[in-house]
PDB file of C-alpha atoms and ligand atoms in Angstrom:
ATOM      1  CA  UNK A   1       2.804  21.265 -97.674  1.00  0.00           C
ATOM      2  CA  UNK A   2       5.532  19.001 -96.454  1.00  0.00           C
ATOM      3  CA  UNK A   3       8.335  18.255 -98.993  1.00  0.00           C
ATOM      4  CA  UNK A   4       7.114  14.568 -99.303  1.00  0.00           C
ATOM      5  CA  UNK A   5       4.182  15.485-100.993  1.00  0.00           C
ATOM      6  CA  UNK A   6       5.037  17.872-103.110  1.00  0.00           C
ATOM      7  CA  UNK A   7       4.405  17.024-106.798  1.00  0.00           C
ATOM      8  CA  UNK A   8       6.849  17.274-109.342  1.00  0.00           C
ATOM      9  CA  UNK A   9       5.982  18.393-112.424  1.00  0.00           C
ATOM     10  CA  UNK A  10       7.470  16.236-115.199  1.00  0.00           C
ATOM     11  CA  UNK A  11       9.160  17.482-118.433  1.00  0.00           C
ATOM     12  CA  UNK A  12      10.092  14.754-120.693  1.00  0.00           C
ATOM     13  CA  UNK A  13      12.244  16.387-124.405  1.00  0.00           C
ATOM     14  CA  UNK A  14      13.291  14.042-126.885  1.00  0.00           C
ATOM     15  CA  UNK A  15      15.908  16.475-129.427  1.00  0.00           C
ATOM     16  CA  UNK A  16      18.768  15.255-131.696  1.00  0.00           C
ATOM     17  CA  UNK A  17      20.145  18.171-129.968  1.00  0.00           C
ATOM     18  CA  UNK A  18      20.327  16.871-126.188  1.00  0.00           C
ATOM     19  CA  UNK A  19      23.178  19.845-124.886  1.00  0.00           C
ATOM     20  CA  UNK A  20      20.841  21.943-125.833  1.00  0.00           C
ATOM     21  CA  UNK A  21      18.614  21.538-122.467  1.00  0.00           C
ATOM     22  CA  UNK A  22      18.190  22.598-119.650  1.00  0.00           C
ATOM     23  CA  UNK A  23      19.265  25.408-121.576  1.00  0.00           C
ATOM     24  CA  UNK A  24      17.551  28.866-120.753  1.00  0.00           C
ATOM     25  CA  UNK A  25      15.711  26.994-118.402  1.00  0.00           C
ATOM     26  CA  UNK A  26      19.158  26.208-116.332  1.00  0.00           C
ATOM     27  CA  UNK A  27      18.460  30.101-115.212  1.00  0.00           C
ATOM     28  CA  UNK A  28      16.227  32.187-113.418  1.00  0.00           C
ATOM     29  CA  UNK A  29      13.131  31.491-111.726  1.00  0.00           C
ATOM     30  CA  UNK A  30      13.393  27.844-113.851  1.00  0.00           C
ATOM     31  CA  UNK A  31      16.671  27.087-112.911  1.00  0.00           C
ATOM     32  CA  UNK A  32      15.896  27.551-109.183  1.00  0.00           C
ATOM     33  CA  UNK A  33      12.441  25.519-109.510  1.00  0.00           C
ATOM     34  CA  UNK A  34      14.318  22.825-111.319  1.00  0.00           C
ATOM     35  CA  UNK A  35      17.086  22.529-108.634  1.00  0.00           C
ATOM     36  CA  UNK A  36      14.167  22.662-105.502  1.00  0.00           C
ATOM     37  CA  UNK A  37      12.525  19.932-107.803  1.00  0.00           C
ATOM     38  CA  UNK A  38       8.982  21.500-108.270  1.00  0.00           C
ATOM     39  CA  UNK A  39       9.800  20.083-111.662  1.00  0.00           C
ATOM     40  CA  UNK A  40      12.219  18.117-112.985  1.00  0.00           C
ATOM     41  CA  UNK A  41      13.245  17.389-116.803  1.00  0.00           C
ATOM     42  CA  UNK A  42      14.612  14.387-118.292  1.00  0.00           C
ATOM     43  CA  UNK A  43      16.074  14.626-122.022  1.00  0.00           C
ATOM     44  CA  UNK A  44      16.128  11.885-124.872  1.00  0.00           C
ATOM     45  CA  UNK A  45      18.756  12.036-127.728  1.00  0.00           C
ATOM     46  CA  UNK A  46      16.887  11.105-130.997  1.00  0.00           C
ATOM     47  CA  UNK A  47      20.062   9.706-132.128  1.00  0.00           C
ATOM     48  CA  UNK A  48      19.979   7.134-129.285  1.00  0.00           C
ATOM     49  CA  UNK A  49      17.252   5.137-130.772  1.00  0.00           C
ATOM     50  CA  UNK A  50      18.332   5.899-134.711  1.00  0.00           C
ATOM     51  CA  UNK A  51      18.593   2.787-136.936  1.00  0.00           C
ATOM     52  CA  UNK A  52      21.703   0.899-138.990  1.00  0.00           C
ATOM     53  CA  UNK A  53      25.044   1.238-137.529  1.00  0.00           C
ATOM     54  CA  UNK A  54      25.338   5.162-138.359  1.00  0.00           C
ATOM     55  CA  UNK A  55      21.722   5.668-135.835  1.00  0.00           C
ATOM     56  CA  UNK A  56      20.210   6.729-139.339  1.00  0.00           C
ATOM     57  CA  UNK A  57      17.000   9.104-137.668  1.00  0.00           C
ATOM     58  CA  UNK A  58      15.863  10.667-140.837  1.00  0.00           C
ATOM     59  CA  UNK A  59      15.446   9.874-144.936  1.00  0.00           C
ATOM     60  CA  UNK A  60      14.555  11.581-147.451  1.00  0.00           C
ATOM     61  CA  UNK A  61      10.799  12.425-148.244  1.00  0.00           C
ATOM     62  CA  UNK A  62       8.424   9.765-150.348  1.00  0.00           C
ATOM     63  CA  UNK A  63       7.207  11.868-153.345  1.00  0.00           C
ATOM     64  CA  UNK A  64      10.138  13.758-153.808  1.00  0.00           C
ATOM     65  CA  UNK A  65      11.217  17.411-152.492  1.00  0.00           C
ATOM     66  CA  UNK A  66      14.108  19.198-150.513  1.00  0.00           C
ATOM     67  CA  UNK A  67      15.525  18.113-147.033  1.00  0.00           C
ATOM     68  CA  UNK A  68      14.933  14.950-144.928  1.00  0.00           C
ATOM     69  CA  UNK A  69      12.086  14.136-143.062  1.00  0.00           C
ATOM     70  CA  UNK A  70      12.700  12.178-139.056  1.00  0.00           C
ATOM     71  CA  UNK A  71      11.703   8.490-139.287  1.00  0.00           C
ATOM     72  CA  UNK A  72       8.377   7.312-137.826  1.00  0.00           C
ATOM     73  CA  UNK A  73      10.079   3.990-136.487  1.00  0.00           C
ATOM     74  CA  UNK A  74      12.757   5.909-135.001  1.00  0.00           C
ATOM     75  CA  UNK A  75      10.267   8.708-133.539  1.00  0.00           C
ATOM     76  CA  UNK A  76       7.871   6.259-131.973  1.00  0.00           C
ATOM     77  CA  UNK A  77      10.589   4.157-130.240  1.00  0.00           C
ATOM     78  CA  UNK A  78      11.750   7.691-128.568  1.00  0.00           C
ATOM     79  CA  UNK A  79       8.492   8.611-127.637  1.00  0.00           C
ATOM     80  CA  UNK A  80       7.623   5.187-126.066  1.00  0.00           C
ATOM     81  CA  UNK A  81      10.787   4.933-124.189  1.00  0.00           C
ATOM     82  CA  UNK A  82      10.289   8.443-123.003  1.00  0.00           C
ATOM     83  CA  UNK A  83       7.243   8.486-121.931  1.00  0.00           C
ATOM     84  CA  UNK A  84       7.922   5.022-119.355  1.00  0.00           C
ATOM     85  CA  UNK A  85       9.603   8.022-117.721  1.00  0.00           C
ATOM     86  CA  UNK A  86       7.326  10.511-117.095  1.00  0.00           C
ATOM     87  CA  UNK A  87       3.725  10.283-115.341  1.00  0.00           C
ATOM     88  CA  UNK A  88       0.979   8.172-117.439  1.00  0.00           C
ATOM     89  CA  UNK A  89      -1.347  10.314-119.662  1.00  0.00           C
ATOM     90  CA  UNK A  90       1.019  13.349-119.722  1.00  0.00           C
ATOM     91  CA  UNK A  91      -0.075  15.330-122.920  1.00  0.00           C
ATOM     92  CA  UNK A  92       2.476  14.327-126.184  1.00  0.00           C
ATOM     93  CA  UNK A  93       3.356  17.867-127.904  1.00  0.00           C
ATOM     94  CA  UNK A  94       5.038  17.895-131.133  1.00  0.00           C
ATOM     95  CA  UNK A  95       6.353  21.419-131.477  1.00  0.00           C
ATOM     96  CA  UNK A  96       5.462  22.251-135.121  1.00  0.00           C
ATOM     97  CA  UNK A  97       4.656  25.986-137.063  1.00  0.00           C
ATOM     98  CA  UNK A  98       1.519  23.460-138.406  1.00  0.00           C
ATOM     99  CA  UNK A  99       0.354  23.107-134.531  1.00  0.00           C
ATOM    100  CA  UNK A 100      -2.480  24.844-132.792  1.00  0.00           C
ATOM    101  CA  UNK A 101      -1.249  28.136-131.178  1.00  0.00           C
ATOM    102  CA  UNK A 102       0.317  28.297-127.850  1.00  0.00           C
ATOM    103  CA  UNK A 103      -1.887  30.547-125.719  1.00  0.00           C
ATOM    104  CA  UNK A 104      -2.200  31.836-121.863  1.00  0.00           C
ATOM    105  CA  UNK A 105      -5.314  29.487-121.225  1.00  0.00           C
ATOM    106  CA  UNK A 106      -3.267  26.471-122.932  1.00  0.00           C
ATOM    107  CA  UNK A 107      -0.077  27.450-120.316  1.00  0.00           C
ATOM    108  CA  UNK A 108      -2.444  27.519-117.513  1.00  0.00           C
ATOM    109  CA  UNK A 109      -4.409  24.017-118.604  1.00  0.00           C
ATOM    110  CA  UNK A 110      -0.422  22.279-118.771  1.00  0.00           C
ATOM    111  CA  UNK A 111       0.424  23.891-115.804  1.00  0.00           C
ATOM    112  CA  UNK A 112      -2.458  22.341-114.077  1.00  0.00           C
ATOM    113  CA  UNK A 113      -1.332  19.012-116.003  1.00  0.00           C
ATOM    114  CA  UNK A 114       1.373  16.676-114.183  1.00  0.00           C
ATOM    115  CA  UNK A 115       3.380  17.283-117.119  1.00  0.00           C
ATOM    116  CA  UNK A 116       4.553  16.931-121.021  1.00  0.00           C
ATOM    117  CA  UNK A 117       6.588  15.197-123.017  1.00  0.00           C
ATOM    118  CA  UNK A 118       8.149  17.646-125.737  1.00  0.00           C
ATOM    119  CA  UNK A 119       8.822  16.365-128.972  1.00  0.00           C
ATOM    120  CA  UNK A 120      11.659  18.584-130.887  1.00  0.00           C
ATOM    121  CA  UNK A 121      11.682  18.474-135.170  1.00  0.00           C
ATOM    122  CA  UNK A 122      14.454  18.988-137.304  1.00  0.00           C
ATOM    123  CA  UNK A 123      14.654  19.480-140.863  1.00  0.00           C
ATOM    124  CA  UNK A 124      11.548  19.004-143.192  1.00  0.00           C
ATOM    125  CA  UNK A 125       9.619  17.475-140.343  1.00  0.00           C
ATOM    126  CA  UNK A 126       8.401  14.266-139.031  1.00  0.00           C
ATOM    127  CA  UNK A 127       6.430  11.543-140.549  1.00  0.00           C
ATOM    128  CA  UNK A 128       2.895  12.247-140.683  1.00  0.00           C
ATOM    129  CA  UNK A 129       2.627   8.473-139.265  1.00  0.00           C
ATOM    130  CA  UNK A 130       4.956   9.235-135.598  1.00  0.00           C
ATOM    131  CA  UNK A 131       2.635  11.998-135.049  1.00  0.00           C
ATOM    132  CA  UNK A 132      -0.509   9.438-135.568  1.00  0.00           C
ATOM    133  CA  UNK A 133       0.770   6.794-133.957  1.00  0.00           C
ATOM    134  CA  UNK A 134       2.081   8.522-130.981  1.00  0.00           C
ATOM    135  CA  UNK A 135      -1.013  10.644-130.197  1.00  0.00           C
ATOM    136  CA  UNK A 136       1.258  13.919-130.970  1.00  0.00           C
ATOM    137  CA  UNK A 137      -0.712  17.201-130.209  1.00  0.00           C
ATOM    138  CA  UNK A 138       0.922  19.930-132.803  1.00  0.00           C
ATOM    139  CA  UNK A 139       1.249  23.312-131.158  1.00  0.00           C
ATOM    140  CA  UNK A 140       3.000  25.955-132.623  1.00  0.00           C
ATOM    141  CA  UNK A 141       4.480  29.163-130.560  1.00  0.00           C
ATOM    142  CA  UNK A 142       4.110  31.778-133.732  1.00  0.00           C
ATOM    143  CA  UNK A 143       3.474  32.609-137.307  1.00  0.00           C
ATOM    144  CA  UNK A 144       7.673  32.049-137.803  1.00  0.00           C
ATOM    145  CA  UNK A 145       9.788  29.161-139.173  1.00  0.00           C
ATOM    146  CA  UNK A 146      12.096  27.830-136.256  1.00  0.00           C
ATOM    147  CA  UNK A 147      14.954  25.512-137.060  1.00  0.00           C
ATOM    148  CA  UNK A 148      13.655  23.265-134.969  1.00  0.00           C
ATOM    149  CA  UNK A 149      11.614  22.128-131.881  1.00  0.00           C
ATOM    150  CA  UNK A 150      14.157  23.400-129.130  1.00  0.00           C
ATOM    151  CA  UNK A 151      13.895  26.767-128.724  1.00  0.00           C
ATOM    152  CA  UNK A 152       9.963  26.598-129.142  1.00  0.00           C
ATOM    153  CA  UNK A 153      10.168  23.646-126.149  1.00  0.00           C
ATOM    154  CA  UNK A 154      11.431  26.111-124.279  1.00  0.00           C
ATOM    155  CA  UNK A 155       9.664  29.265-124.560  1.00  0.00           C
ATOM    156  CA  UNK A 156       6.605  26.388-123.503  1.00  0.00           C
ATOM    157  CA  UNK A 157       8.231  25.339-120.863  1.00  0.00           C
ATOM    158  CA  UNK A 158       9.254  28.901-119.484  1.00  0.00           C
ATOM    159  CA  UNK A 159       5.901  30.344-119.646  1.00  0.00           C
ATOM    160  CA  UNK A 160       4.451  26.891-117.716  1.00  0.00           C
ATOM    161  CA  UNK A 161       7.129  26.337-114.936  1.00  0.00           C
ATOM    162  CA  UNK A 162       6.730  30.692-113.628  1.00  0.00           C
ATOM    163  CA  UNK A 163       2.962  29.357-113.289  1.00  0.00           C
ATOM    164  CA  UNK A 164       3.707  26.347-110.971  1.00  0.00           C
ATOM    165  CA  UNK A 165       2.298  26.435-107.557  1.00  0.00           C
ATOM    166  CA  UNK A 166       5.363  27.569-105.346  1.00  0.00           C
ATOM    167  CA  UNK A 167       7.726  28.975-108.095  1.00  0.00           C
ATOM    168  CA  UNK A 168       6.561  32.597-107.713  1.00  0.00           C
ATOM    169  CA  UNK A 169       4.752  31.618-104.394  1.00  0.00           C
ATOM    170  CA  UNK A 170       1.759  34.201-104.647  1.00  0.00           C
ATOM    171  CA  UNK A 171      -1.186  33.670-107.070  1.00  0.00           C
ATOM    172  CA  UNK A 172      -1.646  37.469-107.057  1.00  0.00           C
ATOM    173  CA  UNK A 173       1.554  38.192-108.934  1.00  0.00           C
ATOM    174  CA  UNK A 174      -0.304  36.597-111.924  1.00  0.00           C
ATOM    175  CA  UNK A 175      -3.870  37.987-111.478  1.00  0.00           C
ATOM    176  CA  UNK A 176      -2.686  40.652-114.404  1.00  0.00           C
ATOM    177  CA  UNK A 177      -0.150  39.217-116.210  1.00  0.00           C
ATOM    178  CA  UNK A 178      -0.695  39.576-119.982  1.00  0.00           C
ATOM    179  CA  UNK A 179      -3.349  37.416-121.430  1.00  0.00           C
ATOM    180  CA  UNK A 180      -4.668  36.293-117.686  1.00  0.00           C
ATOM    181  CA  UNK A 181      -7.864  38.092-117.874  1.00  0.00           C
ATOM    182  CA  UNK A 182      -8.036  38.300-121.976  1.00  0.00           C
ATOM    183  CA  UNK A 183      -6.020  41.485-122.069  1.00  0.00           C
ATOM    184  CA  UNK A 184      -2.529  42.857-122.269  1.00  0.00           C
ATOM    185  CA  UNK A 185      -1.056  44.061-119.358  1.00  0.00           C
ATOM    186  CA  UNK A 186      -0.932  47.805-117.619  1.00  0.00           C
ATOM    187  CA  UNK A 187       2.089  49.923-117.733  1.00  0.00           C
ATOM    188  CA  UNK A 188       4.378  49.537-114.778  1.00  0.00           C
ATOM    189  CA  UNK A 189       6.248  52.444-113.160  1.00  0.00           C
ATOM    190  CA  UNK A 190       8.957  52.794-110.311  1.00  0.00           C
ATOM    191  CA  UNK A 191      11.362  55.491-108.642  1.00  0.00           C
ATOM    192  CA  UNK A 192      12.390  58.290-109.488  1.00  0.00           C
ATOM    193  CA  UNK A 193       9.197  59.825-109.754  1.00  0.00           C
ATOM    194  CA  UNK A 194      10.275  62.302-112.111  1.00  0.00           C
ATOM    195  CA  UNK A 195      11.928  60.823-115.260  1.00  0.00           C
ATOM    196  CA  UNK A 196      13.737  63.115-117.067  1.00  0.00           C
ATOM    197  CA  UNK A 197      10.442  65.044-116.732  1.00  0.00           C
ATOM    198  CA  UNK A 198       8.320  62.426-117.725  1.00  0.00           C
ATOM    199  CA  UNK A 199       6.407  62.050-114.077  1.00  0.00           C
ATOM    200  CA  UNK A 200       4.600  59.286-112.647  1.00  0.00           C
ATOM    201  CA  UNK A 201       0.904  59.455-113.340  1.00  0.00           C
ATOM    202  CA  UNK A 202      -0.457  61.501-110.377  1.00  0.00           C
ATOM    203  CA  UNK A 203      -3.125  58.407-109.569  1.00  0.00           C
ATOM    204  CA  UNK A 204      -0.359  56.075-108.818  1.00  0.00           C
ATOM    205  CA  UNK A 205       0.908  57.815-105.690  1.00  0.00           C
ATOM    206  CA  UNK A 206      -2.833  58.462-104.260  1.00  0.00           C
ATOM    207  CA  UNK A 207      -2.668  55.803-102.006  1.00  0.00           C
ATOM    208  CA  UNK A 208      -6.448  55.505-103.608  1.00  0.00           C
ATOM    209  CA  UNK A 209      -7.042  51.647-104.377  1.00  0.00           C
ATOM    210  CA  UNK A 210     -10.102  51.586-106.129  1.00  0.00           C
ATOM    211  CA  UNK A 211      -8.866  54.517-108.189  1.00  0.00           C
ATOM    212  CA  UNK A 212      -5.333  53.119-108.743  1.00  0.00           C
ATOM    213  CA  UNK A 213      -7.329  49.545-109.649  1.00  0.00           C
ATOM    214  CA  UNK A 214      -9.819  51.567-112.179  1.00  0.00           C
ATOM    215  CA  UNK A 215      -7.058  53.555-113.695  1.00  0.00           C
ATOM    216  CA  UNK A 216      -5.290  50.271-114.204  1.00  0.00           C
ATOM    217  CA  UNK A 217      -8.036  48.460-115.803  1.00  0.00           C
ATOM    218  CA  UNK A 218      -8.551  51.561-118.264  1.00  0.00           C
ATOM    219  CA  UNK A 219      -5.086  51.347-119.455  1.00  0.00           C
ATOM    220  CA  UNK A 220      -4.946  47.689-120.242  1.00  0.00           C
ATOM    221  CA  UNK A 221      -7.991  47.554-122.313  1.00  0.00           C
ATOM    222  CA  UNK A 222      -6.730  50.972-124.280  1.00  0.00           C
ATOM    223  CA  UNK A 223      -3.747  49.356-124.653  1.00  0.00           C
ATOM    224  CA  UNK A 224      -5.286  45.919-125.474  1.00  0.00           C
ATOM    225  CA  UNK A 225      -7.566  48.141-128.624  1.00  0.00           C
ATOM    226  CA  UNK A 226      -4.690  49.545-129.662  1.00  0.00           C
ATOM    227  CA  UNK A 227      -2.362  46.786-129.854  1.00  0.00           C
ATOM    228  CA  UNK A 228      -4.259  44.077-130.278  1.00  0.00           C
ATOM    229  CA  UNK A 229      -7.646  44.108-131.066  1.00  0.00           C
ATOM    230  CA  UNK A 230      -8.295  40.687-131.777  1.00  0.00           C
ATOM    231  CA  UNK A 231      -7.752  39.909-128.117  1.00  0.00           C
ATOM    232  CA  UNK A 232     -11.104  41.804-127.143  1.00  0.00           C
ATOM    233  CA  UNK A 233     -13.101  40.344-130.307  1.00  0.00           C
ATOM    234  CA  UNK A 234     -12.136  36.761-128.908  1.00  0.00           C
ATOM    235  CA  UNK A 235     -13.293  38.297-125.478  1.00  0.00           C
ATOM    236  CA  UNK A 236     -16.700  39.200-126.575  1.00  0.00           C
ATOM    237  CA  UNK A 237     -17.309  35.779-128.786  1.00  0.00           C
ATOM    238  CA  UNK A 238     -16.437  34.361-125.502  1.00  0.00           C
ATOM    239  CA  UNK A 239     -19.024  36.820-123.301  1.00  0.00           C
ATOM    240  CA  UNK A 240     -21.191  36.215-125.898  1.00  0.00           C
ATOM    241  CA  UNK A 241     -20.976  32.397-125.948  1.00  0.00           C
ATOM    242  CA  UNK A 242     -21.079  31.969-122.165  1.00  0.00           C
ATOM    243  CA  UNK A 243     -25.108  33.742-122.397  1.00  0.00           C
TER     244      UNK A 243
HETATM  245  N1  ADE B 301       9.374  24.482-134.965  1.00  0.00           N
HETATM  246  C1  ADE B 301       9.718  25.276-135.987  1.00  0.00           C
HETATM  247  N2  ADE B 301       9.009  26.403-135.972  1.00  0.00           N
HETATM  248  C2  ADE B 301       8.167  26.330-134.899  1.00  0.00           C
HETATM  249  C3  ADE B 301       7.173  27.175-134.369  1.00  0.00           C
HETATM  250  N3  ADE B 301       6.872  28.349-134.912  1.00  0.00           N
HETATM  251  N4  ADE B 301       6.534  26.770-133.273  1.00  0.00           N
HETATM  252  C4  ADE B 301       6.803  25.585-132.720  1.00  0.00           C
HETATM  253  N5  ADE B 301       7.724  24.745-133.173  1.00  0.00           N
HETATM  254  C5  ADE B 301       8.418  25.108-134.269  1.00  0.00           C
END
């Protein structure tokens, strides 16, 4: 591929927090992609398209209740001017504990995409009506409370960019990641071969392939019982679904 065809994949973030990016991302296998422009990110201050002469962005909740909820006006405005930037029909996420959660297949489906645009929450939240109105898909990276959208936008965006054609360079590095064929990963080991006793499994150092690959395979799905179990129920509602 010659460099003026290469696709860029497109990260649009609109934050009230707009030092906060690149971020982690600035480092690393991101940091690098970002600066050979397999993707690129461009980052909206909330606060930029606030209302009043104080760029008001948030009021307090109808009903009643604690804490401030981000204007719908304000939100939409951000969104629309954000997403003139980026490639059309790039999916909207709203990064929210309510959203759907972020999963391996999910990565691998944006990665494919030509990008997202990131929307970050503060506070109590947004109005239902932004989320609506801007066709905002909710996806959520854990069972946790965050203090807001950031650091969630970029554990997203970390976990897409290592998947982007050219970043690692070599499909095969992610053949058994985690997660890439529904289970966790197999244990890893490297010199010395004697570890304060602890040795390296005998297989490993066969030079056998088919053994090492079986022996591999074993260990991930005892690991993947142990661990987590709901991983290989998903697996066989899946098996089960595809007959
Ligand atoms: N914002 C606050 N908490 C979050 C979570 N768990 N996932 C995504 N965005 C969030």
């Amino acid at each position: 591929m010659t460099a003026s065809n290469k696709q860029t994949w497109s990260a649009g973030v609109i934050t009230l927090f707009p030092n906060m990016f690149p971020g982690l991302l600035a480092e690393s296998l991101a940091g690098k992609a970002l600066a050979a422009g397999i993707w690129s990110l461009s980052v909206t201050d909330l606060r930029d398209f606030g209302v009043g002469k104080h760029r008001k962005v948030d009021d307090p909740p109808f009903g009643g209740g604690a804490g401030m909820v981000l204007r719908g006006d304000v939100m939409a405005a951000a969104v629309a001017a954000t997403a003139a930037q980026l490639p059309q029909n790039v999916r909207r996420i709203y990064l929210s504990p309510r959203g759907k959660p972020l999963n391996q297949n999910l990565v691998a489906d944006l990665a494919e995409s030509t990008g997202v645009l990131l929307v970050c929450g503060r506070y109590e939240g947004l109005d239902e009506r932004a989320i609506t109105a801007s066709k905002l898909e909710e996806i959520s990276i854990g069972d946790y409370v965050l203090s807001g959208g950031e650091v969630a936008a970029q554990v997203l965006l970390d976990a897409v960019i290592r998947l982007l054609p050219e970043v690692i360079g070599n499909a095969e590095s992610h053949r058994h990641d985690s997660f890439a064929d529904g289970l966790l990963e197999h244990p890893h080991y490297t010199h010395p071969r004697d570890l304060a006793g602890d040795a390296v499994p005998e297989v490993l150092i066969s030079g056998d392939h088919a053994r090492i690959e079986a022996w591999r395979r074993k260990q991930a799905e005892a690991l993947t019982r142990a661990r987590r179990p709901d991983l290989l129920e998903m697996q066989k509602a899946r098996d089960k679904s595809k007959n």
